[in-house]
Amino acid sequence: MRYCINCCIHLLPNDLHRQCFRCCGPNHHNQKCPVCKGENKIPLYTDSKQMKLLAVWEVRTDHRESWNGFFCLRKGKLCSLIFGLIIMTLVMASYILTGAKHGLLLIPSPFHYGPFTSNPSLMDNESLSDMKDHYQPSKMNISYVKDYPSIKLIIDTITSKIEFMRRQRPDLEELRKQEPHMFSVIPNKFLPNSKNPCWYEEYRGNTTTDPYATNSYALYSKRFRIIFDYLRKVFWNHLYHYKGKHYRLRCLPHFYIIGQPKCGTTDLYDRLRLHPEVRFSAIKEPHWWTRKRFGIIRLRHGFHDRYPVEDYLDLFDLAAHQIQGVLQSEAAKEHGEMNNIIIGEASASTMWDNNAWIFFYDNSTEGEPPFLIQDFIHAFQPNAKLIIMLRDPVERLYSDYLYFASANKSVEDFHEKVAESLQLFESCVLDYSLRACVYNNTLNNAMPVRLQVGLYVVYLLDWLTVFDKEQILVLRLEDHASNMRYTMHMVFRFLDLGPLSEKQEALITKSPASNTRRPEDKSLGPMLPTTKAILRDFYRPFNTKLAQVLFDDAFLWKRT
């Protein structure tokens, strides 16, 4: 079978190949074609004019060969389609299974925000990924708009909704109902001859019993097993024997470094623990009050078994052994010498992280948590001392981004994440109180950067509802960096620590700074000027209120 290409080309301009395909079909024969005139060689016509070519086209494929090619083509496309569907199915299955494994399908969503969520069908058991999609902007994707005036409108809306309302403090009986086991373990009174809060607890195990066998910190973290191996070896040497019974000394911290992250708390911790009268928990940041007691290791991974209060108290056994050594010394027995060793705890989440409340407490307060971390700490330790280290919230947020972002870090990416987070926060404050938005787990997980951590005054005011102002020392990282000796002396006086020798003081104040920015993060340089201006506007009303509460204009951060 020979095919005519003359009439096909002639019809192309008007027929868009449809008749051309029909022309070259099986019903066409060159003997019957008026243009071909039965010739074996077919000339090429363009615009009805014959062209002389260097070569003459000739098609010699028979009918059977053309259909074999057609079926091969169909088989190839069909195989490609099936292969693509298999790959897509595997990817979707992997995504779903990974989400279930990480506990993402267990995170409730108690809040629905203005333009993002007017949909009442959003259920409490949907996944975090679903929630985050639910928060995506519906009208304008501000994340990709680097226009200061446009984002300024969002900030103006947020500022107009700011209202610092005093929270209602829960009574002691309500707290007991929430944590009955904790109240059964920690006593109301502590040893009178110890500056640090300690008490004796009867130990009912025998010499073959491992006192740390069920400690969750030892079970879930390989880093801490060496510490607990040592504690097992010396445990029986530190038991107090009285009237045929064994007692172990239990202690809580005398002071807490409660915040904020990326504000120099690690450096303060490293220097303070060099003081001869200061001891810390075996782990720098146990995060027990905020996370572990709820069974949270990482919220995106879902919930594990809750860490009981006994596991938390085990972390202070090393320090308790030294305190017991003082209490059992001859000087203490004969002259009533006071123990001056104090214990600290430095979880930087203590001040602000109340994300777990929605999973464990009744949500009957219009989105605001009925109980906060400080309510429970005050219930057991009304005389506890609290240290807070803060820095310019604009710089804190950028440092936080550089530290926690895993990949594709850039100043442009930071800008886009800031813009998206501002839009999400605006959507929340349009419908809920400032406190409800700050402590909202769903919103905090949806925002790509942790804007809320820099709202220092919101958290501070809530801590001041249960603790006196004299019990809280607020420092600035900028002052600590410029005059470390001065800030450390402030801390020593606040904790009522004994004097130091010149050598001890030099060791504490002249050692290199801890936990500084990584070299690869420094190479990114500062944030964009537009981003800085946006964040300055956002944090300004909160900094103004903070400076008023602390009677110190340095917390306005005007010069940074």
CSV table of C-alpha atoms in Angstrom, one decimal, residues 227-405:
chain,number,residue,atom,x,y,z
A,227,ILE,CA,24.4,8.9,84.4
A,228,PHE,CA,21.9,6.4,85.7
A,229,ASP,CA,24.5,3.6,85.6
A,230,TYR,CA,26.6,5.6,88.0
A,231,LEU,CA,23.5,6.4,90.2
A,232,ARG,CA,22.7,2.7,90.5
A,233,LYS,CA,26.3,2.0,91.8
A,234,VAL,CA,26.1,4.6,94.6
A,235,PHE,CA,22.4,4.5,95.4
A,236,TRP,CA,22.7,2.2,98.5
A,237,ASN,CA,25.6,4.3,99.9
A,238,HIS,CA,23.3,7.3,100.2
A,239,LEU,CA,20.3,5.8,101.9
A,240,TYR,CA,19.5,7.0,105.4
A,241,HIS,CA,18.7,4.3,107.9
A,242,TYR,CA,16.3,5.0,110.7
A,243,LYS,CA,14.5,2.6,113.0
A,244,GLY,CA,15.0,-0.3,110.6
A,245,LYS,CA,13.8,1.5,107.5
A,246,HIS,CA,15.5,3.0,104.5
A,247,TYR,CA,15.0,6.6,103.4
A,248,ARG,CA,16.2,8.4,100.4
A,249,LEU,CA,16.6,12.2,100.1
A,250,ARG,CA,14.3,13.7,97.5
A,251,CYS,CA,14.7,17.3,96.2
A,252,LEU,CA,13.1,19.8,93.9
A,253,PRO,CA,14.9,22.7,92.3
A,254,HIS,CA,15.3,25.9,94.4
A,255,PHE,CA,15.3,28.0,91.2
A,256,TYR,CA,14.3,27.6,87.6
A,257,ILE,CA,15.8,29.2,84.4
A,258,ILE,CA,12.5,29.3,82.6
A,259,GLY,CA,13.2,31.0,79.3
A,260,GLN,CA,13.5,32.0,76.6
A,261,PRO,CA,14.9,29.8,73.9
A,262,LYS,CA,17.8,31.3,71.9
A,263,CYS,CA,18.2,34.0,74.5
A,264,GLY,CA,21.4,32.8,76.2
A,265,THR,CA,20.0,30.4,78.7
A,266,THR,CA,22.6,27.8,77.9
A,267,ASP,CA,25.4,30.2,78.5
A,268,LEU,CA,23.9,31.3,81.8
A,269,TYR,CA,23.5,27.6,82.8
A,270,ASP,CA,27.1,26.8,82.0
A,271,ARG,CA,28.5,29.7,84.0
A,272,LEU,CA,26.1,29.3,87.0
A,273,ARG,CA,26.9,25.6,87.5
A,274,LEU,CA,30.5,26.6,88.1
A,275,HIS,CA,29.5,28.2,91.4
A,276,PRO,CA,30.4,25.9,94.3
A,277,GLU,CA,27.0,26.3,95.9
A,278,VAL,CA,25.0,25.5,92.8
A,279,ARG,CA,24.0,22.1,91.3
A,280,PHE,CA,21.7,21.3,88.4
A,281,SER,CA,19.6,18.4,87.3
A,282,ALA,CA,21.4,15.5,85.6
A,283,ILE,CA,19.9,16.8,82.4
A,284,LYS,CA,20.1,20.5,81.4
A,285,GLU,CA,16.6,20.6,80.0
A,286,PRO,CA,14.3,17.9,81.3
A,287,HIS,CA,11.2,19.7,79.9
A,288,TRP,CA,9.2,17.7,82.4
A,289,TRP,CA,6.7,20.4,83.5
A,290,THR,CA,5.8,21.3,79.9
A,291,ARG,CA,6.1,18.1,78.0
A,292,LYS,CA,7.3,14.9,79.6
A,293,ARG,CA,4.7,14.7,82.3
A,294,PHE,CA,2.2,14.7,79.4
A,295,GLY,CA,4.0,12.0,77.5
A,296,ILE,CA,5.3,14.3,74.9
A,297,ILE,CA,8.8,13.8,73.5
A,298,ARG,CA,8.1,15.7,70.3
A,299,LEU,CA,4.5,16.7,69.7
A,300,ARG,CA,4.6,15.8,66.0
A,301,HIS,CA,5.5,12.2,67.0
A,302,GLY,CA,2.3,11.9,69.1
A,303,PHE,CA,2.1,10.8,72.7
A,304,HIS,CA,4.1,8.3,74.7
A,305,ASP,CA,3.7,7.1,78.3
A,306,ARG,CA,3.5,10.0,80.7
A,307,TYR,CA,6.7,10.5,82.8
A,308,PRO,CA,5.7,10.2,86.4
A,309,VAL,CA,7.0,12.8,88.9
A,310,GLU,CA,9.3,10.2,90.4
A,311,ASP,CA,11.2,10.1,87.1
A,312,TYR,CA,11.7,13.9,87.3
A,313,LEU,CA,12.9,13.7,90.9
A,314,ASP,CA,15.4,11.1,90.0
A,315,LEU,CA,17.2,13.7,87.9
A,316,PHE,CA,18.2,15.5,91.1
A,317,ASP,CA,19.6,12.5,92.9
A,318,LEU,CA,23.2,13.5,92.3
A,319,ALA,CA,22.7,16.9,93.9
A,320,ALA,CA,20.6,15.3,96.7
A,321,HIS,CA,23.6,13.0,97.5
A,322,GLN,CA,25.8,16.1,98.1
A,323,ILE,CA,23.1,17.9,100.1
A,324,GLN,CA,22.7,14.8,102.2
A,325,GLY,CA,26.4,14.7,102.8
A,326,VAL,CA,26.1,18.2,104.3
A,327,LEU,CA,23.1,17.3,106.4
A,328,GLN,CA,24.8,14.2,107.8
A,329,SER,CA,28.1,16.0,108.5
A,330,GLU,CA,29.3,16.4,112.1
A,331,ALA,CA,29.0,20.2,111.7
A,332,ALA,CA,25.3,19.9,110.8
A,333,LYS,CA,24.6,17.5,113.6
A,334,GLU,CA,26.5,19.3,116.4
A,335,HIS,CA,26.0,23.0,115.4
A,336,GLY,CA,22.9,22.8,113.3
A,337,GLU,CA,24.8,23.9,110.2
A,338,MET,CA,22.5,24.9,107.3
A,339,ASN,CA,22.8,23.3,103.9
A,340,ASN,CA,23.5,26.1,101.4
A,341,ILE,CA,23.7,24.0,98.3
A,342,ILE,CA,20.9,24.8,95.9
A,343,ILE,CA,19.6,23.0,92.8
A,344,GLY,CA,18.6,24.6,89.5
A,345,GLU,CA,16.7,23.5,86.5
A,346,ALA,CA,17.1,25.1,83.1
A,347,SER,CA,14.3,24.0,80.7
A,348,ALA,CA,13.8,27.0,78.3
A,349,SER,CA,10.3,25.8,77.5
A,350,THR,CA,9.0,26.3,81.1
A,351,MET,CA,8.0,30.0,80.6
A,352,TRP,CA,5.9,29.7,77.4
A,353,ASP,CA,5.1,26.1,76.4
A,354,ASN,CA,1.6,25.1,77.4
A,355,ASN,CA,0.7,23.4,74.1
A,356,ALA,CA,-0.4,20.2,75.8
A,357,TRP,CA,-3.2,21.6,77.9
A,358,ILE,CA,-5.9,21.1,75.2
A,359,PHE,CA,-5.3,17.3,75.3
A,360,PHE,CA,-5.7,16.9,79.1
A,361,TYR,CA,-7.8,19.8,80.5
A,362,ASP,CA,-11.3,20.8,79.9
A,363,ASN,CA,-11.7,23.3,77.1
A,364,SER,CA,-14.5,25.4,78.6
A,365,THR,CA,-12.7,28.7,78.8
A,366,GLU,CA,-13.2,30.0,75.2
A,367,GLY,CA,-9.8,28.7,74.0
A,368,GLU,CA,-7.8,29.8,77.0
A,369,PRO,CA,-6.0,27.1,79.1
A,370,PRO,CA,-7.7,26.7,82.6
A,371,PHE,CA,-4.3,25.6,84.1
A,372,LEU,CA,-0.8,26.7,83.3
A,373,ILE,CA,2.6,25.3,84.3
A,374,GLN,CA,3.2,28.0,86.9
A,375,ASP,CA,0.0,27.1,88.7
A,376,PHE,CA,1.4,23.7,89.6
A,377,ILE,CA,5.0,24.9,90.4
A,378,HIS,CA,3.6,27.5,92.7
A,379,ALA,CA,1.3,24.9,94.4
A,380,PHE,CA,4.4,22.9,95.5
A,381,GLN,CA,7.0,25.7,95.7
A,382,PRO,CA,5.5,29.0,96.5
A,383,ASN,CA,8.9,30.3,97.4
A,384,ALA,CA,10.7,29.2,94.2
A,385,LYS,CA,12.9,31.7,92.3
A,386,LEU,CA,12.7,32.2,88.6
A,387,ILE,CA,15.3,33.5,86.2
A,388,ILE,CA,14.3,34.8,82.7
A,389,MET,CA,16.8,35.7,80.0
A,390,LEU,CA,15.4,37.7,77.1
A,391,ARG,CA,16.7,39.3,73.9
A,392,ASP,CA,15.4,41.5,71.1
A,393,PRO,CA,12.5,39.3,69.9
A,394,VAL,CA,13.3,40.2,66.3
A,395,GLU,CA,16.8,38.8,66.5
A,396,ARG,CA,15.6,35.9,68.7
A,397,LEU,CA,13.2,34.8,65.9
A,398,TYR,CA,15.9,34.9,63.3
A,399,SER,CA,18.3,32.9,65.5
A,400,ASP,CA,15.5,30.4,66.2
A,401,TYR,CA,14.9,30.0,62.5
A,402,LEU,CA,18.6,29.4,61.8
A,403,TYR,CA,18.9,26.9,64.6
A,404,PHE,CA,15.8,24.8,63.9
A,405,ALA,CA,15.3,25.0,60.2
